[in-house]
Coordinates of C-alpha atoms in Angstrom, one line a residue:
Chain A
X1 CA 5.1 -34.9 -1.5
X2 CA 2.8 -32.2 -1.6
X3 CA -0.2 -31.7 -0.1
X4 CA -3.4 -29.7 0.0
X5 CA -5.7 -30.0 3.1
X6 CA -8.9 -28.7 1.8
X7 CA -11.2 -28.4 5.2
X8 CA -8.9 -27.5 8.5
X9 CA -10.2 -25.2 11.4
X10 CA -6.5 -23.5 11.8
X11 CA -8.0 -20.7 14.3
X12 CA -8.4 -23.9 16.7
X13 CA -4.8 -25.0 16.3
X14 CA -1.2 -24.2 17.5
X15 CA 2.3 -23.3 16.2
X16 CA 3.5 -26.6 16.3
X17 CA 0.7 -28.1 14.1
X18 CA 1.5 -25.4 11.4
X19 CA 5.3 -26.6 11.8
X20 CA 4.5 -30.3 11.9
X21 CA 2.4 -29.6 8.7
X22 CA 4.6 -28.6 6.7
X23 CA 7.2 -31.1 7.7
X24 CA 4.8 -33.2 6.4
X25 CA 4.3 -32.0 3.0
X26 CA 1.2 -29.5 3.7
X27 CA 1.9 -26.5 1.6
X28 CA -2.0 -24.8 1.4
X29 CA -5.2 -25.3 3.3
X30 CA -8.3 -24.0 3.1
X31 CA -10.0 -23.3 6.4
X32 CA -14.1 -23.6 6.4
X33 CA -16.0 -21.0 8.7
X34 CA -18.0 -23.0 11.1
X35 CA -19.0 -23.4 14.8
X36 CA -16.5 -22.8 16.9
X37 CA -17.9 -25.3 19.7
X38 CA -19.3 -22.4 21.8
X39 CA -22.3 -21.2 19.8
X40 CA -22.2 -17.3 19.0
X41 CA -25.2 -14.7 19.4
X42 CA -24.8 -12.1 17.6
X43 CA -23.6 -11.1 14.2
X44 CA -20.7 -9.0 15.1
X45 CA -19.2 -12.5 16.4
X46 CA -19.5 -13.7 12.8
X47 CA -17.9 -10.8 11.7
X48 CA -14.7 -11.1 13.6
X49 CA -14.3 -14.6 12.9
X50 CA -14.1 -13.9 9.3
X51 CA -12.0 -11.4 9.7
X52 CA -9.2 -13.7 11.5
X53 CA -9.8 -16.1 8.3
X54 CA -8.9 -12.8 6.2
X55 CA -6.4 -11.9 8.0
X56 CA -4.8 -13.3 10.7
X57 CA -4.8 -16.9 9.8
X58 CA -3.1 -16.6 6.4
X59 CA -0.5 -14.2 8.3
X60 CA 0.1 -17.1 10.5
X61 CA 0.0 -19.6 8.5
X62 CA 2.6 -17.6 5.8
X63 CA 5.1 -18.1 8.7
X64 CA 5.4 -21.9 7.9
X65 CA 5.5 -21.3 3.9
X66 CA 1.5 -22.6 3.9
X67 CA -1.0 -21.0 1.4
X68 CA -4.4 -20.3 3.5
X69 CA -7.5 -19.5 1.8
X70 CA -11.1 -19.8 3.4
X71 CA -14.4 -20.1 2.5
X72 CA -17.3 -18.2 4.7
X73 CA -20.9 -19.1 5.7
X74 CA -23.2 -19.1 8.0
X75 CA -23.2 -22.7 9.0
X76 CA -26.5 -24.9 9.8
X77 CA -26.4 -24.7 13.2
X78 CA -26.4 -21.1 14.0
X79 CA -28.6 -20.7 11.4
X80 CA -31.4 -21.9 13.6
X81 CA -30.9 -19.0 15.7
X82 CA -32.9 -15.9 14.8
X83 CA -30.2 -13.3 16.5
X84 CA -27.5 -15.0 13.9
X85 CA -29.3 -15.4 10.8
X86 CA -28.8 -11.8 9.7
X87 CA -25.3 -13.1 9.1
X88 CA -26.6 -14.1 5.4
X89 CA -27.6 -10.4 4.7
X90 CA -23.8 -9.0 5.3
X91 CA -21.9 -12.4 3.4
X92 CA -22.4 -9.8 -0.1
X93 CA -19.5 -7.7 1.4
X94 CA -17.6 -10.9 1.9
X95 CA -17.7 -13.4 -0.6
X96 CA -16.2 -10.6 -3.1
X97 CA -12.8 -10.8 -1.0
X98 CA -9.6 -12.0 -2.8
X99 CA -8.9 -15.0 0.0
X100 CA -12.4 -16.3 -0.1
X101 CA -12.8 -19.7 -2.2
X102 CA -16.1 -20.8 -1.9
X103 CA -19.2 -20.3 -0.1
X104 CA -18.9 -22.8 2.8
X105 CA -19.7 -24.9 5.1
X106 CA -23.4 -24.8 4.5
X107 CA -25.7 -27.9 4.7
X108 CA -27.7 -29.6 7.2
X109 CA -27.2 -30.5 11.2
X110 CA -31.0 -31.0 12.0
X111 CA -32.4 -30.5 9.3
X112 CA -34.9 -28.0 9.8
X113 CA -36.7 -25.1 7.9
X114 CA -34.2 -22.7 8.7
X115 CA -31.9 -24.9 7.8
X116 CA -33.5 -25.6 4.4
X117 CA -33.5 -21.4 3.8
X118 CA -30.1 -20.9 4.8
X119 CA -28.7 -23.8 2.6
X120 CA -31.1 -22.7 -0.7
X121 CA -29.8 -18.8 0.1
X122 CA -26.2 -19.6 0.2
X123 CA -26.1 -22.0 -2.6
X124 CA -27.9 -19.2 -4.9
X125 CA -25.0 -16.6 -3.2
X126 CA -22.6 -18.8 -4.6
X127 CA -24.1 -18.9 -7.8
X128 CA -24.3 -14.9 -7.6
X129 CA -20.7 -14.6 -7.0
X130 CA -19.3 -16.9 -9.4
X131 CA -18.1 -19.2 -6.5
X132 CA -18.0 -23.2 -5.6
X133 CA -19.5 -24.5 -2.4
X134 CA -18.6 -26.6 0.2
X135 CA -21.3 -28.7 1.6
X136 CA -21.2 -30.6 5.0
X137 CA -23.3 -33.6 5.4
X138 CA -24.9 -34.3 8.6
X139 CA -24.0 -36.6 11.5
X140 CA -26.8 -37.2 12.5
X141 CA -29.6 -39.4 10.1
X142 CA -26.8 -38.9 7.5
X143 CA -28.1 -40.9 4.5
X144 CA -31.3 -38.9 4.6
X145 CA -29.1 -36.1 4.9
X146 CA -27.2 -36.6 2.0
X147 CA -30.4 -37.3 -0.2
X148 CA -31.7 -34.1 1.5
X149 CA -28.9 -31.8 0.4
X150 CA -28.3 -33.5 -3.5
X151 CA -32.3 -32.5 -3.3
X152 CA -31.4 -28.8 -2.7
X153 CA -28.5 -28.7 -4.6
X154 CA -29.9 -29.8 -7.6
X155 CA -33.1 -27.0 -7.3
X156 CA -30.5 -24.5 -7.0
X157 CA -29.2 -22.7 -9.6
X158 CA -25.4 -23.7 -8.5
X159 CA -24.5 -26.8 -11.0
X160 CA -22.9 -29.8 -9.1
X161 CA -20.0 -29.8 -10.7
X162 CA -19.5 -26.2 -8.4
X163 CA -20.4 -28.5 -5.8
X164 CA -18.2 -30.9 -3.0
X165 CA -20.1 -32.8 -0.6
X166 CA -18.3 -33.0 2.4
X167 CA -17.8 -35.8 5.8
X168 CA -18.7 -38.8 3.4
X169 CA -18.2 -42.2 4.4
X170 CA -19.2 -45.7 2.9
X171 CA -23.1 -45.2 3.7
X172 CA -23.3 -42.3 1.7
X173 CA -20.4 -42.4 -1.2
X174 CA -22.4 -43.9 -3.5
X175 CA -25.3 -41.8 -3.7
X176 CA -23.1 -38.7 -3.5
X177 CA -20.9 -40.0 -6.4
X178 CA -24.3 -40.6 -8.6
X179 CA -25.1 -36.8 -7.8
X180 CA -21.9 -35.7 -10.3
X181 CA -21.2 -33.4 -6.6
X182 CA -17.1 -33.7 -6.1
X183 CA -16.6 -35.8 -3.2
X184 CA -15.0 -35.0 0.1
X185 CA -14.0 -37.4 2.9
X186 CA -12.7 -35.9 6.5
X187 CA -10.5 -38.7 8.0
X188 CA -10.4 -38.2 12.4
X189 CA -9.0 -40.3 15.3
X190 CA -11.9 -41.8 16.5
X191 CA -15.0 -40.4 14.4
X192 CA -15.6 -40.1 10.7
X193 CA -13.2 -42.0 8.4
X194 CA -9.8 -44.2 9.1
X195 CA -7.1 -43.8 6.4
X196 CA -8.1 -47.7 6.4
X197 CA -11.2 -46.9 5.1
X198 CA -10.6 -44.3 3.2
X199 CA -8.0 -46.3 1.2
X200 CA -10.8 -48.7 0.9
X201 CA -13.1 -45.8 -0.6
X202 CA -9.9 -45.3 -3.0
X203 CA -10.0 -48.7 -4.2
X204 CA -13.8 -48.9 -5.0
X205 CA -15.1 -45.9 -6.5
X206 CA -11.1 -44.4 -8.1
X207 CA -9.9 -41.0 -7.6
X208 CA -11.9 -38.5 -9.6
X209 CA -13.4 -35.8 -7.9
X210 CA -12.0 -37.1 -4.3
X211 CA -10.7 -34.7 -1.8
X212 CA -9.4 -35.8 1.9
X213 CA -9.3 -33.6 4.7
X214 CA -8.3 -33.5 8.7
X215 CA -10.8 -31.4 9.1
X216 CA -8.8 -30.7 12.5
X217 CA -10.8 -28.6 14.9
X218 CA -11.1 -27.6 18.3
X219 CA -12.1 -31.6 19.0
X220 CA -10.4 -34.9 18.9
X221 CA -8.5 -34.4 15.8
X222 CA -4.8 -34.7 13.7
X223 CA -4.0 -32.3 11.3
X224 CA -1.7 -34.7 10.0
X225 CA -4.4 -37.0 8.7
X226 CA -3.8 -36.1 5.4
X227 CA 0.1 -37.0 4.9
X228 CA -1.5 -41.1 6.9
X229 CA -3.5 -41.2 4.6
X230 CA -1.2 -40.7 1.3
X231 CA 1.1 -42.8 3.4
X232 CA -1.8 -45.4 3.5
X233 CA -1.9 -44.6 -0.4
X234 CA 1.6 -46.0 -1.1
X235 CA 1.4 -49.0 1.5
X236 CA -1.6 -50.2 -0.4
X237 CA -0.2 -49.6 -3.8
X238 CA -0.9 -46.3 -5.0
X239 CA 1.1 -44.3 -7.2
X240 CA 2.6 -41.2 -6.6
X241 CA 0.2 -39.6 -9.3
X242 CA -2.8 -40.8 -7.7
X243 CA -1.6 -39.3 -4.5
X244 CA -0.7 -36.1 -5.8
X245 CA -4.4 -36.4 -7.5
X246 CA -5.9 -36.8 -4.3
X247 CA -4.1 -34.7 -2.2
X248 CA -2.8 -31.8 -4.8
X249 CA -4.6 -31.8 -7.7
X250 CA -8.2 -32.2 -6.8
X251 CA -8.8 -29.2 -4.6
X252 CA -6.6 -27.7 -6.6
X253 CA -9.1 -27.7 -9.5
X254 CA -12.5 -27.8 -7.0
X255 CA -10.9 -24.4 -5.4
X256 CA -9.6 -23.5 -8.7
X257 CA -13.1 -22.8 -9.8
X258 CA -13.2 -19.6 -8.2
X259 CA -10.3 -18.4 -9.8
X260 CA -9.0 -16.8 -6.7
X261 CA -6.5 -19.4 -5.7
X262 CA -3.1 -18.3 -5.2
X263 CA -0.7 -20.9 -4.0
X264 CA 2.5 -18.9 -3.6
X265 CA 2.8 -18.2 -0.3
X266 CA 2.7 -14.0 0.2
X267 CA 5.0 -12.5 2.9
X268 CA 3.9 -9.7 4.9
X269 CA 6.2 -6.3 3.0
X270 CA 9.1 -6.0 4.0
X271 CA 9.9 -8.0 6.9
X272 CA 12.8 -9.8 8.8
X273 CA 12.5 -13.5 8.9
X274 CA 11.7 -13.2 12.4
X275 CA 8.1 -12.3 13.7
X276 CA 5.8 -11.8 17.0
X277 CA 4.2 -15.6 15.8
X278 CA 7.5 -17.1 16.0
X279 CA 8.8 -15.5 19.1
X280 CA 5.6 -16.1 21.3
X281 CA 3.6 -13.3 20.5
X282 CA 4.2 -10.4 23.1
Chain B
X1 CA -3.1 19.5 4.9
X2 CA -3.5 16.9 3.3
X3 CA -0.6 14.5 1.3
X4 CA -0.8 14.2 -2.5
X5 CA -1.1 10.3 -3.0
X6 CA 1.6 8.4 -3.8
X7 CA 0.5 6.7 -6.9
X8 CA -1.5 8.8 -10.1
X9 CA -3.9 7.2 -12.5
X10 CA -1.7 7.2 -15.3
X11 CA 0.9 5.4 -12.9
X12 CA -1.3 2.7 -12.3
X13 CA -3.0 2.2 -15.3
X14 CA 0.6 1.6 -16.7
X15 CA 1.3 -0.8 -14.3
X16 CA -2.0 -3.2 -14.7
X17 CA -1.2 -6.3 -16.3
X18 CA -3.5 -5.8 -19.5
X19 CA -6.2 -4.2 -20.9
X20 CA -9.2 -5.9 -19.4
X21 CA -7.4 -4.8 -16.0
X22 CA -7.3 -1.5 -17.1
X23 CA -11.1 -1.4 -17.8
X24 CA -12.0 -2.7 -14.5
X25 CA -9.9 -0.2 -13.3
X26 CA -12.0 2.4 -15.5
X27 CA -15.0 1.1 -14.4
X28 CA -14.6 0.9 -10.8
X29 CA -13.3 4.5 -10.8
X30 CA -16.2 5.3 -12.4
X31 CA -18.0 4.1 -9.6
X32 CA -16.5 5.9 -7.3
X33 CA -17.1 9.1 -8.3
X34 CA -20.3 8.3 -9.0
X35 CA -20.9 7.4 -5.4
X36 CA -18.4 10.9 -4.3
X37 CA -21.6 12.6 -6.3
X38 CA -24.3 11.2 -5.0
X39 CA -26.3 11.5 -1.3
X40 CA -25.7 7.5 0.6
X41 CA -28.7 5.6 0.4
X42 CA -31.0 4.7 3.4
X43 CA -29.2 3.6 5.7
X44 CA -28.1 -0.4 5.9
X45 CA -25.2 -1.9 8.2
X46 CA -24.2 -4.4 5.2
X47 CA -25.2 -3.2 2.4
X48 CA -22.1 -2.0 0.2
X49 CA -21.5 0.4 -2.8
X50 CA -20.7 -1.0 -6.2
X51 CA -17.4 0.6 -5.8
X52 CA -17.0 -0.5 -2.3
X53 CA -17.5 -4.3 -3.7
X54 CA -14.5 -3.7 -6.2
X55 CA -12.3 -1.5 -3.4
X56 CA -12.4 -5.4 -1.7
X57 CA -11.9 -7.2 -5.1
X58 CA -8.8 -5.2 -6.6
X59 CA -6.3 -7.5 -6.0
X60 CA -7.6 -10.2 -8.5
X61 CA -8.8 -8.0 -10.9
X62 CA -5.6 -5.5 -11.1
X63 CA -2.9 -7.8 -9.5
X64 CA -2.0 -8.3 -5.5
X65 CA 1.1 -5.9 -6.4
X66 CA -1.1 -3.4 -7.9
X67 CA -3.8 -3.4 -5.4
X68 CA -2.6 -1.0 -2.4
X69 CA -2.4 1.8 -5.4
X70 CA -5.7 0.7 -7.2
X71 CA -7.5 0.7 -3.7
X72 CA -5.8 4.3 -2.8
X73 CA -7.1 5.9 -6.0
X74 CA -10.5 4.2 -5.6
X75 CA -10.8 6.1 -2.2
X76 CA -9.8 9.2 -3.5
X77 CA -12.1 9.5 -6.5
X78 CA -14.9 8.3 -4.1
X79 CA -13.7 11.4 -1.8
X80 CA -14.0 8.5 1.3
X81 CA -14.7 10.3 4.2
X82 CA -13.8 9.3 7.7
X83 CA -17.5 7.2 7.9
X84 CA -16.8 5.5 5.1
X85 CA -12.7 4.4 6.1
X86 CA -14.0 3.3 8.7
X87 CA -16.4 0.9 7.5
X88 CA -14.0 -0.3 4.8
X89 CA -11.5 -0.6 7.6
X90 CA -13.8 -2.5 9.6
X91 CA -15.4 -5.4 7.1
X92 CA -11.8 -5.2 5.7
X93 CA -9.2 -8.2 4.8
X94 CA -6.2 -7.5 6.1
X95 CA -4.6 -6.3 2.9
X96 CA -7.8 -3.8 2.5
X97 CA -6.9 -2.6 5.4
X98 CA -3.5 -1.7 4.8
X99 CA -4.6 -0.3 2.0
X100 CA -6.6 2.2 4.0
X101 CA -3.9 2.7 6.7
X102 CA -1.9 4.1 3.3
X103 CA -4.1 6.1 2.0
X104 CA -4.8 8.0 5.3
X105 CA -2.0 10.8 4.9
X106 CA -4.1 11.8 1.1
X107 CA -7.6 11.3 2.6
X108 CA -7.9 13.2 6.1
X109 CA -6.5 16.0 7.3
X110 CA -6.3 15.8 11.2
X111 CA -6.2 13.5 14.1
X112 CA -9.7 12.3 13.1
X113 CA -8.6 9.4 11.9
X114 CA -6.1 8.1 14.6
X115 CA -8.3 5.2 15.9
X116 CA -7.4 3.2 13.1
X117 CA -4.0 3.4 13.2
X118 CA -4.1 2.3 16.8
X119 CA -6.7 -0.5 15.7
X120 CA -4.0 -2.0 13.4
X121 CA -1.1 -1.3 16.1
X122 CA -3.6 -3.9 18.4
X123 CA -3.1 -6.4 16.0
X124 CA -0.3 -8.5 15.7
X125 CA 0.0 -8.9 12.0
X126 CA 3.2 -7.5 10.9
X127 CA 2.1 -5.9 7.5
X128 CA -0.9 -3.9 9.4
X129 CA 1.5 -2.9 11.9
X130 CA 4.3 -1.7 9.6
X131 CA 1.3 0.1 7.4
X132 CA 0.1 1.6 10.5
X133 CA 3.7 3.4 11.2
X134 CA 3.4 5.6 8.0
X135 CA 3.0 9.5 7.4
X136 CA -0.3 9.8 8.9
X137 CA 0.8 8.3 12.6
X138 CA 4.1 10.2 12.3
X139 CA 1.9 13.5 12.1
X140 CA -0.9 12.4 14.8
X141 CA 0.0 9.6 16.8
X142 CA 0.6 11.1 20.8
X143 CA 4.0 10.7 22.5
X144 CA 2.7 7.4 24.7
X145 CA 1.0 5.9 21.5
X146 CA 3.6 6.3 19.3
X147 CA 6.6 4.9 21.8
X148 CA 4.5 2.1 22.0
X149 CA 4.4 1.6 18.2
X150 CA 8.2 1.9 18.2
X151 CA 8.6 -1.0 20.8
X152 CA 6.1 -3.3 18.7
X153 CA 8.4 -2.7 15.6
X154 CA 11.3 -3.4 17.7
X155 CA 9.6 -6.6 18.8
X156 CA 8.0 -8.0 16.2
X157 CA 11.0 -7.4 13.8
X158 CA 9.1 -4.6 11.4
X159 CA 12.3 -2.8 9.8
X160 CA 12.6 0.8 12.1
X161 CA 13.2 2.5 8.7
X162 CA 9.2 1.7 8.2
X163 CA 8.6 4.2 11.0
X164 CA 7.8 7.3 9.2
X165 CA 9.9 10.4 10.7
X166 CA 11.2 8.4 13.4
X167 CA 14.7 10.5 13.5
X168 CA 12.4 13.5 13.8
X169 CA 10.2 12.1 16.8
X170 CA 12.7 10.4 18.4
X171 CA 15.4 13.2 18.9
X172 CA 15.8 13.9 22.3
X173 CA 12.8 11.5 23.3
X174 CA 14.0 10.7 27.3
X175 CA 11.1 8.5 28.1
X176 CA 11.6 6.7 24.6
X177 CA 15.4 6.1 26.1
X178 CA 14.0 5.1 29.1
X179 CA 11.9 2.3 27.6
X180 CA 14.3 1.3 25.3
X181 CA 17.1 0.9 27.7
X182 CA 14.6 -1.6 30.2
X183 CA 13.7 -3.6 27.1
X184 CA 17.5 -3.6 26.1
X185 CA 18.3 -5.2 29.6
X186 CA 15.0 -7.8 29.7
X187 CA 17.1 -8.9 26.4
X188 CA 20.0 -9.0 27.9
X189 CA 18.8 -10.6 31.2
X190 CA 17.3 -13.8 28.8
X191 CA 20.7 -13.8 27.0
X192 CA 18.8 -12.9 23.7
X193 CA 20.0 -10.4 21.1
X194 CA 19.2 -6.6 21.5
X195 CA 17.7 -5.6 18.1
X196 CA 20.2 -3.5 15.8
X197 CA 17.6 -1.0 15.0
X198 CA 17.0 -0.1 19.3
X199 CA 20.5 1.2 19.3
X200 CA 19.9 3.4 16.2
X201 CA 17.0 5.2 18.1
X202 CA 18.7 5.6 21.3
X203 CA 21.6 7.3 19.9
X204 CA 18.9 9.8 18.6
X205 CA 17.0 10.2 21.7
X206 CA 20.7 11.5 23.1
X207 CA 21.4 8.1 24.7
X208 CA 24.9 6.3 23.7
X209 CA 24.2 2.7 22.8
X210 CA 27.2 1.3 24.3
X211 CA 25.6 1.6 27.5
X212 CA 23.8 -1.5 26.9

């Protein structure tokens, strides 16, 4: 089985994950830039963040035979901070980067006016630079959120079919599927969706356009969420091709659209087998 | 002095994969020595040269294998000068940052430019460390500095014959010895291997290996 988790935080995680990942099946990710918990204040923050999901991360994860791409933002929350919004005036320099996939996460927390602005600005950026976007719905008043964000999107010059709508659940699928927006579903311990569920989801609305993520972060999360829930697949009477569909092929073809996905795995020039990750670091 | 760069524009062009790669390649040239010929704008932290955008964007456009040699010539024709490295350094990927560790030998003459090299040797990525052990920190790294980047190779597995000059620098080196023998004993001591390659430098710095 192989697998694709389209939205994991891998700065937040450890070795072992990356090892128990691919035992699993996980063979690329993509990692979203977003808040990291402790909210930054100043751009230069930003800056080396991005730079660890250019760099360091897809070293790391290279170690376990993982393809890591990212996709970069300034996310809705610190865009309601004044001393981080000049974030959006240096993403130029990074969106044209080989590793970068889409513009993302963008969307709405609170849904405010600076909110609005940094979701319209981004969503034109990743019309400028011929990439998709990833699009978080909020947690908070989240079917007024979605409507919100299908609003924006479809003022923008982005069309939805560049578009995945991200942290659905059974409140929202619906409308989002209407929107022709691809469809993304992050599947947690506690919070979120249950591979249950999500199976459920499966059953009702098919497997076009559907993506599942772990979305595993610095919280309560399982990076493994994404093998239970193609396990959950099979148990309920999937295929094999509809869970390579989910779990392969779709964010395959949604990342795809930037043309910038490689999914052979690139080893640093040169090296033994053995590295500083793999020892412990010094 | 400067080093004549590794790669010419007639070697590259011949390696690009077609010929819609090989006018990107024109182009983005181009750009650079349009920007080599003209004054910099006013100044802005973020905003970037046409060339500057492509420098980031050679890999897709001319092939990952290419790219190193693409991004070298790019800095060339732009005549990059130790402000500009740096900046490309600094919003750099990690592979456009290898690519300006390489081209450092062609670009600047002097130390000038030593602070990048011993940026990359903070990291622990071993493809910016190996780039960072070329010609350029052979010729300007200090004595403490470039120990240092000898032990990181030796611990993080980056092949010693990476280490550009290393028989040179290392001959007779007694406080390289010195630091090579402790670490060959912490090995010991955990019951781990002693890398291959630390016996190859000790016997340079005048050490005999089977003292280990």
């Amino acid at each position: 089985m192989r697998i694709f988790d389209p939205h994991i935080h891998m700065t937040s995680r450890t070795t072992d994950d990356y090892e128990a990942m691919r035992a699993a099946g996980v063979r690329a990710v993509v990692e979203p830039s977003f808040w990291l918990g402790q909210p930054r204040t100043r751009p230069a923050s930003f800056f080396d963040y991005f730079d660890a999901l250019l760099g360091w991360e897809p070293f790391r994860a290279a170690q376990y035979g993982i393809a890591h791409h990212c996709t970069l933002a300034l996310n809705p929350k610190e865009a309601n901070d004044p001393r981080c919004t000049p974030v959006l005036d240096a993403l130029p320099r990074y969106l044209v980067k080989d590793g970068v996939v889409a513009v993302g996460e963008i969307g709405y927390d609170s849904m405010t006016p600076a909110e609005d602005a940094a979701l319209a600005a981004q969503l034109q950026l990743a019309a400028d630079h011929g990439l998709p976007a990833l699009v978080h719905t909020p947690h908070r008043d989240k079917l007024a959120g979605l409507h919100r964000t299908v609003d924006v999107v479809n003022e923008s010059s982005l069309p939805r079919e560049r578009v995945l709508l991200d942290h659905l659940n059974e409140t929202t699928v619906k409308d989002a599927k209407d929107s022709g927006c691809w469809l993304g579903f992050s599947v947690y311990p506690d919070t979120k969706m249950d591979e249950d569920r999500m199976v459920a989801i499966l059953r009702a609305y098919g497997t076009e356009k559907v993506l599942v993520n772990s979305a595993a972060d610095w919280g309560k999360s399982d990076p493994l969420k994404t093998r239970k829930v193609a396990d959950a697949m099979i148990t309920a009477g999937f295929g094999e091709d509809a869970v390579d569909q989910v779990l392969w092929r779709n964010p395959v073809a949604f990342y795809g659209l930037s043309g910038r996905l490689r999914l052979d795995v690139p080893q640093a020039d040169g090296l033994h087998e053995g590295n500083s990750v793999l020892r412990g670091g010094e | 002095m400067t080093q004549p760069p590794a790669w010419t524009r007639g070697d590259v062009a011949a390696l690009l994969p077609d010929d819609t790669a090989r006018a990107w390649f024109d182009e983005a040239l181009a750009d650079a020595a349009r920007a080599a010929g003209t004054p910099p704008a006013a100044p802005s932290p973020y905003l970037a040269h046409t060339w500057e955008l492509r420098f980031a964007a050679a890999g897709r456009h001319c092939g990952h294998r290419n790219a190193d040699a693409v991004r070298a010539l790019l800095l060339i024709e732009a005549r990059a000068g130790l402000g500009t490295l740096t900046r490309l350094y600094g919003y750099g990927s990690a592979a456009e940052r290898r690519a300006v560790l390489r081209a450092l030998p062609a670009l600047v003459e002097g130390p000038h430019a030593v602070h990048l090299v011993e940026d990359a040797l903070r990291s622990n990525d071993t493809g910016l460390v190996l780039a960072a052990v070329g010609p350029y920190a052979a010729a300007h790294l200090d004595a403490h500095a470039w120990r240092h980047a000898v032990l990181k190779c030796l611990f993080t597995g980056v092949p010693l014959d990476a280490v550009a000059r290393w028989t040179h620098r290392a001959a007779g080196d007694g406080e390289l010895a010195r630091m090579l023998r402790d670490y060959a004993a912490e090995r010991t001591a955990a019951g781990r291997d002693v890398p291959d390659d630390l016996g190859r430098v000790l016997t340079l710095t005048g050490e005999v290996p089977k003292e280990l």
